[in-house]
XYZ file of C-alpha atoms in Angstrom:
609
model
C 14.505 5.847 -9.980
C 14.103 3.583 -12.978
C 12.562 4.715 -16.268
C 12.471 8.499 -16.657
C 9.675 10.788 -17.744
C 7.238 10.107 -14.851
C 6.910 6.472 -15.850
C 4.949 5.529 -12.711
C 2.292 8.119 -13.608
C 1.813 6.355 -16.939
C 1.213 3.036 -15.137
C -0.876 4.501 -12.290
C -4.299 3.864 -13.920
C -3.476 0.136 -14.098
C -2.400 -0.274 -10.453
C -4.259 -2.587 -8.084
C -4.780 -1.953 -4.382
C -4.628 -5.360 -2.726
C -6.085 -6.275 0.639
C -4.577 -7.072 4.021
C -3.984 -10.786 3.373
C -2.453 -10.344 -0.076
C 1.016 -11.494 1.034
C -0.184 -14.139 3.489
C 2.078 -17.212 3.110
C 3.783 -15.683 0.049
C 7.449 -15.095 -0.655
C 8.339 -11.506 -1.437
C 11.685 -10.010 -2.522
C 12.499 -6.684 -0.860
C 14.932 -4.143 -2.259
C 16.769 -3.194 0.951
C 18.151 0.050 -0.502
C 14.562 1.142 -1.142
C 13.868 0.976 2.601
C 17.113 2.579 3.725
C 16.651 5.693 1.593
C 13.216 6.189 3.177
C 14.590 6.869 6.656
C 14.527 10.651 6.126
C 11.257 10.907 8.048
C 12.898 9.164 10.978
C 15.821 11.603 10.786
C 13.364 14.490 11.175
C 12.033 12.754 14.302
C 15.627 12.675 15.628
C 15.638 8.915 16.080
C 18.914 7.107 16.605
C 20.086 4.973 13.630
C 16.825 5.400 11.682
C 17.854 2.867 9.017
C 18.038 0.128 11.660
C 14.822 1.219 13.298
C 12.882 1.272 10.030
C 14.241 -2.106 8.945
C 13.516 -3.690 12.351
C 9.882 -2.582 12.660
C 8.974 -3.025 9.002
C 10.378 -6.539 8.928
C 8.353 -7.469 12.017
C 5.184 -6.015 10.456
C 5.807 -7.746 7.149
C 6.440 -11.095 8.829
C 3.873 -11.098 11.659
C 1.089 -8.699 10.666
C 0.970 -9.492 6.940
C 2.180 -13.090 7.202
C 4.742 -12.783 4.381
C 8.066 -14.571 3.948
C 10.470 -11.731 3.040
C 13.725 -12.214 1.125
C 15.967 -9.150 1.227
C 18.210 -8.274 -1.708
C 21.183 -5.912 -1.486
C 23.086 -4.180 -4.280
C 26.385 -5.464 -5.573
C 28.961 -3.523 -7.563
C 27.291 -0.953 -9.827
C 28.139 -0.881 -13.519
C 30.267 1.934 -14.905
C 27.164 3.246 -16.713
C 25.300 3.537 -13.411
C 28.302 5.273 -11.878
C 28.405 7.814 -14.705
C 24.665 8.422 -14.379
C 24.968 8.884 -10.611
C 27.741 11.444 -11.053
C 25.731 13.258 -13.732
C 22.652 13.346 -11.491
C 24.690 14.808 -8.632
C 26.217 17.543 -10.799
C 22.844 18.295 -12.368
C 21.146 18.699 -8.971
C 24.052 20.873 -7.775
C 23.786 23.218 -10.766
C 27.341 22.466 -11.923
C 28.230 22.307 -15.598
C 28.061 18.666 -16.659
C 31.032 19.081 -19.010
C 33.375 19.244 -16.009
C 32.185 16.030 -14.355
C 34.542 13.042 -14.124
C 33.937 10.001 -16.270
C 34.229 6.449 -14.987
C 36.357 4.192 -17.122
C 34.615 1.475 -19.118
C 34.398 -1.791 -17.250
C 35.561 -0.265 -13.944
C 32.656 0.288 -11.536
C 32.841 3.064 -8.976
C 32.431 2.156 -5.324
C 29.272 3.242 -3.556
C 29.107 5.870 -0.835
C 30.921 4.567 2.242
C 28.240 5.812 4.680
C 25.459 4.168 2.701
C 27.483 0.947 2.476
C 27.846 0.996 6.267
C 24.073 1.416 6.685
C 23.435 -1.528 4.360
C 25.853 -3.783 6.245
C 24.298 -2.912 9.601
C 20.833 -3.728 8.248
C 22.137 -7.034 6.845
C 23.530 -7.943 10.271
C 20.165 -7.108 11.839
C 18.227 -9.216 9.322
C 20.522 -12.201 9.776
C 19.971 -12.061 13.553
C 16.213 -12.022 12.851
C 16.631 -15.183 10.775
C 15.587 -13.511 7.488
C 17.435 -14.605 4.295
C 19.538 -11.981 2.514
C 20.796 -12.310 -1.082
C 23.449 -10.163 -2.737
C 23.079 -9.160 -6.374
C 25.939 -8.882 -8.817
C 24.764 -5.421 -9.795
C 21.427 -3.780 -9.049
C 19.144 -5.218 -6.350
C 15.999 -4.591 -8.428
C 17.542 -6.716 -11.207
C 17.815 -9.748 -8.912
C 14.321 -9.057 -7.519
C 12.917 -9.120 -11.053
C 14.786 -12.326 -11.884
C 13.532 -14.074 -8.716
C 9.961 -13.086 -9.565
C 10.326 -14.118 -13.219
C 11.695 -17.554 -12.310
C 9.043 -18.165 -9.644
C 11.323 -18.046 -6.588
C 9.214 -15.235 -5.107
C 5.626 -14.120 -5.701
C 6.194 -10.352 -5.765
C 8.818 -7.599 -5.384
C 8.762 -4.612 -3.039
C 10.635 -1.743 -4.671
C 9.993 1.754 -5.987
C 12.388 1.221 -8.910
C 10.400 0.707 -12.115
C 13.423 -1.057 -13.637
C 12.209 -4.213 -11.878
C 9.547 -4.564 -14.591
C 12.242 -4.327 -17.261
C 14.206 -7.067 -15.517
C 11.248 -9.453 -15.768
C 9.193 -8.847 -12.611
C 5.556 -9.921 -12.885
C 4.234 -8.131 -9.774
C 5.837 -5.027 -8.249
C 4.613 -3.554 -4.952
C 5.552 0.098 -5.189
C 4.359 1.066 -1.720
C 2.391 -0.249 1.222
C 0.709 1.303 4.237
C 0.336 -0.930 7.265
C -2.694 0.911 8.696
C -5.060 0.637 5.735
C -7.763 -1.706 4.458
C -5.912 -2.032 1.130
C -2.283 -1.468 2.113
C -0.509 -2.656 -1.075
C -0.189 -0.683 -4.343
C 0.650 -3.389 -6.900
C 1.555 -3.277 -10.583
C 1.021 -6.465 -12.575
C 2.736 -6.921 -15.918
C -0.414 -8.617 -17.229
C -2.497 -5.500 -16.455
C 0.045 -3.229 -18.171
C -0.016 -5.443 -21.251
C -3.828 -5.498 -21.332
C -4.185 -1.745 -20.804
C -1.313 -0.306 -22.862
C -0.316 -3.219 -25.095
C 3.228 -3.100 -23.714
C 5.435 -6.076 -22.960
C 8.883 -6.355 -21.446
C 10.846 -5.356 -24.581
C 8.470 -2.448 -25.180
C 9.326 -1.122 -21.719
C 13.041 -1.520 -22.445
C 12.582 0.469 -25.671
C 10.760 3.246 -23.805
C 13.577 3.446 -21.254
C 16.117 3.793 -24.073
C 14.117 6.642 -25.615
C 13.243 8.677 -22.504
C 16.215 7.797 -20.269
C 16.893 5.477 -17.347
C 19.259 4.945 -14.416
C 22.111 4.069 -16.794
C 21.462 6.802 -19.387
C 19.749 9.870 -17.966
C 19.368 11.745 -21.259
C 17.774 9.211 -23.599
C 16.929 10.684 -27.026
C 16.765 14.458 -27.110
C 13.301 15.781 -27.959
C 11.399 12.553 -27.239
C 9.147 12.477 -24.194
C 7.160 9.691 -22.607
C 4.009 10.219 -24.698
C 5.963 10.213 -27.959
C 7.947 7.137 -26.945
C 4.764 5.282 -25.954
C 3.054 6.108 -29.243
C 6.122 5.101 -31.231
C 6.753 1.707 -29.615
C 3.065 0.767 -29.834
C 3.402 0.663 -33.635
C 5.739 -2.351 -33.396
C 5.409 -5.818 -31.921
C 7.574 -7.004 -29.028
C 9.697 -9.197 -31.303
C 10.627 -6.380 -33.690
C 10.793 -3.224 -31.558
C 14.445 -3.567 -30.469
C 15.550 -4.631 -33.948
C 13.834 -1.569 -35.425
C 15.678 0.679 -32.982
C 18.949 -0.932 -34.058
C 18.089 -0.347 -37.728
C 17.266 3.297 -37.052
C 20.494 3.764 -35.136
C 22.430 2.260 -38.050
C 20.744 4.734 -40.446
C 18.964 2.186 -42.612
C 17.445 4.231 -45.461
C 14.407 1.983 -46.014
C 12.919 3.039 -42.683
C 12.828 6.682 -43.803
C 10.794 5.911 -46.921
C 7.072 5.161 -47.137
C 4.393 5.669 -44.551
C 2.872 3.644 -41.774
C 0.394 1.204 -43.231
C -2.829 0.402 -41.356
C -4.960 -2.655 -41.857
C -8.159 -0.689 -42.523
C -6.519 1.869 -44.804
C -7.429 1.698 -48.494
C -4.660 3.303 -50.498
C -6.286 5.068 -53.447
C -5.374 3.977 -56.960
C -4.321 6.357 -59.715
C -7.789 6.229 -61.307
C -9.501 7.065 -58.020
C -7.065 9.905 -57.395
C -7.711 11.417 -60.787
C -11.446 10.981 -60.273
C -11.300 12.673 -56.893
C -9.601 15.764 -58.286
C -12.342 16.199 -60.916
C -15.222 16.093 -58.428
C -16.619 19.442 -57.390
C -18.831 20.166 -54.411
C -21.897 22.364 -54.083
C -21.185 25.541 -52.131
C -24.747 25.553 -50.768
C -25.207 22.030 -49.350
C -21.558 20.873 -49.453
C -22.223 17.596 -51.313
C -20.760 16.457 -54.661
C -22.312 18.283 -57.645
C -22.942 21.826 -58.846
C -24.974 24.503 -57.123
C -27.010 25.115 -60.289
C -28.079 21.490 -60.535
C -28.946 21.318 -56.844
C -31.296 24.331 -57.135
C -33.428 22.446 -59.646
C -33.632 19.238 -57.617
C -32.066 18.023 -54.399
C -28.998 15.793 -54.511
C -28.953 12.201 -53.366
C -27.466 13.213 -50.003
C -30.152 15.811 -49.136
C -33.620 14.483 -48.262
C -36.321 17.081 -49.111
C -39.789 17.179 -50.595
C -40.288 16.804 -54.324
C -39.480 19.953 -56.281
C -37.420 21.563 -53.530
C -33.710 22.195 -53.658
C -30.976 21.073 -51.266
C -30.652 22.182 -47.636
C -28.031 24.704 -46.611
C -25.003 23.089 -44.983
C -24.595 23.779 -41.242
C -21.562 25.446 -39.748
C -18.562 23.118 -39.493
C -20.030 20.718 -42.053
C -17.757 17.951 -43.423
C -18.736 15.928 -46.428
C -18.536 12.153 -45.951
C -18.687 11.026 -49.560
C -16.235 8.411 -50.814
C -14.026 11.060 -52.428
C -13.792 13.144 -49.231
C -13.190 10.095 -47.025
C -10.291 9.106 -49.224
C -8.901 12.614 -49.010
C -9.150 12.615 -45.205
C -7.285 9.305 -45.032
C -4.509 10.597 -47.245
C -4.109 13.713 -45.095
C -4.036 11.643 -41.882
C -1.517 9.284 -43.441
C 0.723 12.178 -44.415
C 0.415 13.584 -40.905
C 1.439 10.260 -39.392
C 4.304 9.953 -41.858
C 5.629 13.427 -41.030
C 5.462 12.658 -37.284
C 7.180 9.317 -37.857
C 9.970 10.894 -39.888
C 10.583 13.487 -37.166
C 10.915 10.751 -34.529
C 13.196 8.699 -36.795
C 15.408 11.704 -37.455
C 15.727 12.467 -33.738
C 16.704 8.866 -33.006
C 19.163 8.754 -35.903
C 20.974 11.842 -34.579
C 21.862 10.017 -31.315
C 25.345 8.551 -31.263
C 25.733 4.853 -30.419
C 21.971 4.319 -30.174
C 20.685 2.012 -28.874
C 23.158 1.104 -26.164
C 23.580 -2.663 -26.494
C 25.053 -2.933 -23.008
C 21.835 -1.574 -21.468
C 19.701 -3.928 -23.566
C 21.807 -6.929 -22.611
C 21.712 -5.917 -18.940
C 17.887 -5.889 -18.896
C 17.468 -9.115 -20.867
C 20.086 -11.038 -18.897
C 18.848 -13.507 -16.264
C 22.081 -13.939 -14.320
C 22.010 -11.261 -11.636
C 22.766 -13.411 -8.574
C 25.599 -15.524 -7.221
C 23.909 -18.861 -7.877
C 23.571 -21.191 -10.818
C 20.433 -21.431 -12.902
C 20.093 -25.147 -12.142
C 20.489 -24.946 -8.353
C 18.639 -21.680 -7.793
C 19.020 -19.378 -4.776
C 19.386 -20.768 -1.255
C 16.432 -19.281 0.636
C 15.497 -20.392 4.157
C 13.977 -18.736 7.234
C 15.394 -19.481 10.686
C 14.482 -18.671 14.276
C 15.738 -15.304 15.574
C 18.886 -15.259 17.677
C 17.115 -13.407 20.453
C 19.916 -12.744 22.914
C 22.399 -11.703 20.226
C 19.723 -9.460 18.730
C 19.099 -7.869 22.118
C 22.816 -7.106 22.477
C 22.998 -5.758 18.911
C 20.075 -3.338 19.305
C 21.102 -2.346 22.816
C 24.489 -1.317 21.410
C 23.251 0.502 18.278
C 19.902 1.877 19.500
C 20.505 2.106 23.269
C 17.204 0.321 23.891
C 16.423 -1.549 27.079
C 16.495 -5.365 26.728
C 12.893 -5.607 27.952
C 11.780 -3.135 25.255
C 13.530 -5.185 22.547
C 11.903 -8.416 23.717
C 8.540 -6.663 23.832
C 8.834 -5.519 20.207
C 10.025 -8.946 19.125
C 7.072 -10.796 20.656
C 4.831 -10.534 17.508
C 7.412 -12.249 15.303
C 8.108 -14.859 18.009
C 4.401 -15.624 18.437
C 3.956 -15.941 14.660
C 6.852 -18.395 14.464
C 5.486 -20.317 17.450
C 2.007 -20.683 15.893
C 3.520 -21.788 12.572
C 5.612 -24.417 14.338
C 2.620 -25.609 16.346
C 0.582 -25.974 13.148
C 3.279 -28.151 11.546
C 4.834 -30.054 14.447
C 3.357 -29.380 17.911
C 6.399 -30.260 20.015
C 7.342 -27.090 21.866
C 4.399 -25.852 23.925
C 6.023 -22.676 25.255
C 6.332 -19.339 23.504
C 9.841 -17.956 24.019
C 10.285 -20.730 26.569
C 8.218 -18.765 29.113
C 4.594 -18.384 28.004
C 1.961 -20.991 27.245
C -1.220 -20.645 25.212
C -4.159 -20.090 27.579
C -7.240 -19.204 25.520
C -8.737 -16.841 22.965
C -9.913 -13.690 24.701
C -12.045 -12.079 21.987
C -12.391 -11.265 18.307
C -10.842 -7.968 17.238
C -11.439 -5.966 14.051
C -8.716 -3.588 12.897
C -8.853 -1.719 9.582
C -11.682 -3.993 8.494
C -9.641 -7.150 9.185
C -10.391 -9.695 11.909
C -7.877 -10.995 14.465
C -7.963 -13.261 17.472
C -6.723 -11.710 20.710
C -4.775 -14.580 22.304
C -4.089 -14.846 26.034
C -0.634 -16.088 26.984
C 0.022 -17.176 30.545
C 3.439 -17.355 32.108
C 4.338 -21.014 32.464
C 4.386 -22.403 36.005
C 7.816 -23.470 37.344
C 8.717 -27.136 37.309
C 8.106 -29.317 40.357
C 11.807 -29.752 41.006
C 12.348 -26.034 40.936
C 12.791 -24.355 44.299
C 11.715 -20.841 43.291
C 8.006 -20.173 42.913
C 6.398 -17.069 41.485
C 3.841 -15.082 43.439
C 1.119 -13.079 41.644
C 2.932 -9.832 42.511
C 6.222 -11.116 41.088
C 4.390 -12.383 38.028
C 2.934 -8.918 37.420
C 6.394 -7.358 37.679
C 7.758 -9.850 35.138
C 4.947 -9.130 32.702
C 5.368 -5.394 33.155
C 9.038 -5.807 32.301
C 7.890 -7.356 29.009
C 5.548 -4.429 28.273
C 7.163 -1.052 28.828
C 6.941 2.398 27.317
C 9.784 4.467 25.885
C 10.036 8.135 25.083
C 11.259 7.531 21.540
C 8.431 8.245 19.068
C 7.245 5.625 16.607
C 6.065 6.766 13.202
C 3.054 5.314 11.372
C 5.256 3.238 9.094
C 7.056 1.727 12.097
C 4.009 0.961 14.185
C 3.936 -2.603 15.456
C 1.619 -4.596 17.659
C 2.560 -4.320 21.318
C 1.399 -6.984 23.805
C -0.833 -5.795 26.635
C -1.347 -6.990 30.211
C -4.715 -8.421 31.215
C -5.772 -9.101 34.825
C -8.372 -11.817 35.366
C -9.160 -12.811 38.989
C -5.658 -12.076 40.169
C -3.982 -13.874 37.231
C -2.038 -11.822 34.729
C -1.869 -12.587 31.006
C -0.194 -11.173 27.894
C -2.547 -10.338 25.016
C -1.386 -10.426 21.388
C -3.226 -10.026 18.067
C -2.867 -13.137 15.907
C -4.063 -14.205 12.483
C -7.264 -16.254 12.693
C -6.196 -18.928 10.205
C -2.860 -19.369 11.971
C -4.515 -19.813 15.359
C -7.018 -22.231 13.827
C -4.207 -24.362 12.400
C -2.194 -24.333 15.636
C -5.001 -24.762 18.205
C -8.173 -26.014 16.459
C -9.811 -27.253 19.679
C -9.385 -23.892 21.398
C -10.877 -22.103 18.400
C -13.897 -24.450 18.384
C -14.416 -23.850 22.117
C -14.219 -20.083 21.635
C -16.720 -20.134 18.765
C -19.162 -22.287 20.759
C -18.975 -19.956 23.757
C -19.460 -16.964 21.481
C -22.508 -18.588 19.892
C -24.039 -19.329 23.311
C -23.524 -15.727 24.409
C -25.149 -14.519 21.204
C -28.187 -16.780 21.763
C -28.599 -15.520 25.342
C -28.381 -11.940 24.164
C -31.046 -12.519 21.517
C -33.376 -14.220 23.982
C -32.976 -11.372 26.437
C -33.712 -8.783 23.745
C -36.935 -10.455 22.509
C -38.330 -11.414 25.995
C -41.316 -9.095 26.864
C -41.321 -7.120 30.094
C -43.534 -8.612 32.866
C -46.439 -6.284 33.796
C -46.859 -5.298 37.494
C -49.007 -7.680 39.526
C -52.379 -6.249 40.670
C -52.773 -5.701 44.429
C -56.323 -6.986 44.449
C -57.644 -3.999 46.522
C -59.654 -1.231 44.872
C -58.970 2.240 46.233
C -61.681 4.849 46.635
C -61.543 8.117 44.785
C -60.231 10.172 47.707
C -57.383 7.756 48.401
C -56.410 7.474 44.709
C -56.367 11.258 44.184
C -54.876 12.515 47.431
C -55.320 16.178 48.194
C -52.274 18.393 47.770
C -53.570 21.133 50.088
C -51.518 21.608 53.207
C -53.317 21.605 56.559
C -53.140 24.703 58.713
C -50.758 24.285 61.620
C -52.239 24.275 65.053
C -50.836 27.068 67.215
C -50.643 27.224 70.891
C -52.446 29.925 72.724
C -50.575 33.188 72.728
C -48.268 32.273 69.811
C -47.643 35.008 67.271
C -49.180 33.877 63.973
C -47.405 36.685 62.133
C -44.004 35.380 63.239
C -44.909 31.915 61.984
C -45.954 33.205 58.580
C -42.748 35.246 58.216
C -40.645 32.217 59.042
C -42.502 30.155 56.494
C -41.967 32.781 53.809
C -38.230 32.840 54.548
C -38.037 29.076 54.296
C -39.987 29.166 51.052
C -37.538 31.702 49.621
C -34.630 29.422 50.438
C -36.378 26.511 48.789
C -36.880 28.546 45.644
C -33.125 29.169 45.370
C -32.367 25.478 45.516
C -32.186 23.690 42.163
C -35.114 21.432 41.601
C -32.942 18.592 40.300
C -30.284 17.561 37.875
C -32.822 17.581 35.044
C -32.607 21.360 34.766
C -30.320 22.770 32.087
C -26.871 23.796 33.154
C -27.538 27.485 32.466
C -30.684 27.449 34.687
C -28.834 25.783 37.548
C -26.054 28.344 37.249
C -28.538 31.264 37.510
C -30.279 29.691 40.495
C -26.989 29.264 42.304
C -25.195 32.528 41.537
C -27.884 35.142 40.680
């Protein structure tokens, strides 16, 4: 999608991989269609309504885990050029002759696929229940995303469509992986300009030459490398005008060569002088071979009375005459290449397409005025309506929906507490208890916060026992058989039992917790520091030696004899019988393993051999 010819591969060397907190407290425009078309992996997992599932979990991750403020943008009515390109792409992928495809009338856009439109509307309903703003574009969603980024309404765009750069986007996030130290693959327009020397109009020119979503063919015979090399020879202010001149067949562009600043065009005298110069066949320098045998030339350094040195294989003379000849040959080569490109462009009918140029340069892609700007605001989720919506479409249990929503609710609660600490209860049921520990995930630190179920009011008749409290918390944390892919993974609260009291544990951003509950954070850090000091003291404290008994033992008591005394037998007792019994007992003792220190193979042989 976007500019053809593997355009993303051209920009790949200039991509940045940003860290976990890159979008923290930033506004980001999201191309909703980009997410919906990625639900094929969920279809393979046989999940119900994968477009809703993907949108639900990704929005929660983007809002709670990454701390961003997302603004979703949906497509409007496509232009007739986009409709023609879509039909051509379908026939091309189906192997049908493109000459038989229908053509959309000029100015009459074709309606989008009804199934896809239904998916988009369902996702919009879901996002509105989550309290996330949704904007509708007049045409393409990536066009409005680029305009919002250009005008400073958002800080970045999330889309895989490279057209967003042509519409003015300054930072495009092509992809992100939630379980990574550097989850965001970002493309900055400033980096592209510094690395390739390309600006916005240069990118538009490349899309006209190699093809785009509105003109799949582009100019026949011109690939991405040729287009890049061609547009780099012009400045941003003149590139589109030069394409117009070429399309109009202006004869002056087909005459003369490309002039370079460092090129010295030879004069007629120098040209005539260069043709008269001959080179030695032995050393390869200017002069005759006969003269160089008598004495070495100025380019060869030898002893007095010796001739020139034989030229090595692949030798090229670098005298002023040869340098000028090389420059003329290179200039002719560049001129021939330039003329070929100009001829290919001139053969295209109605090139360049002014409607495509105007579409990319226009900054009026939304249903709002330039003075007022877009209306963007984030609201609290409509929890109960959202539960009913997902229970109907996904057949999820209400407790499972509330469980998955808890990260976004806790993030909203902490943000509200940091600004205006009025409501002390999360979801009207849980109160902040303490910070349990510090957690590191993918190289990023989080606070694990303990939430305790709020005690009932004094006037309330019903009281909650510890067993009932555990049941309530377990209802908030349940397991389902439906698999969750890596892209959909979200933080799930866990139950913690401490002295008969049950708590919910959630992972929260450290800065957010610090802003909402600074005293609790200070208390946690002090306790952690005290524990660390005790641990260090215990590790450096030497072991106390055993106290002496004060009594010196004699040599016979210190080294006791290991010899066994002979047993005393009664008169008449058979000594032979006693010795046989002892030997039998000794045999049994030999079969017993001596201890657990023996290897497993030895113990096995002693037991079973």
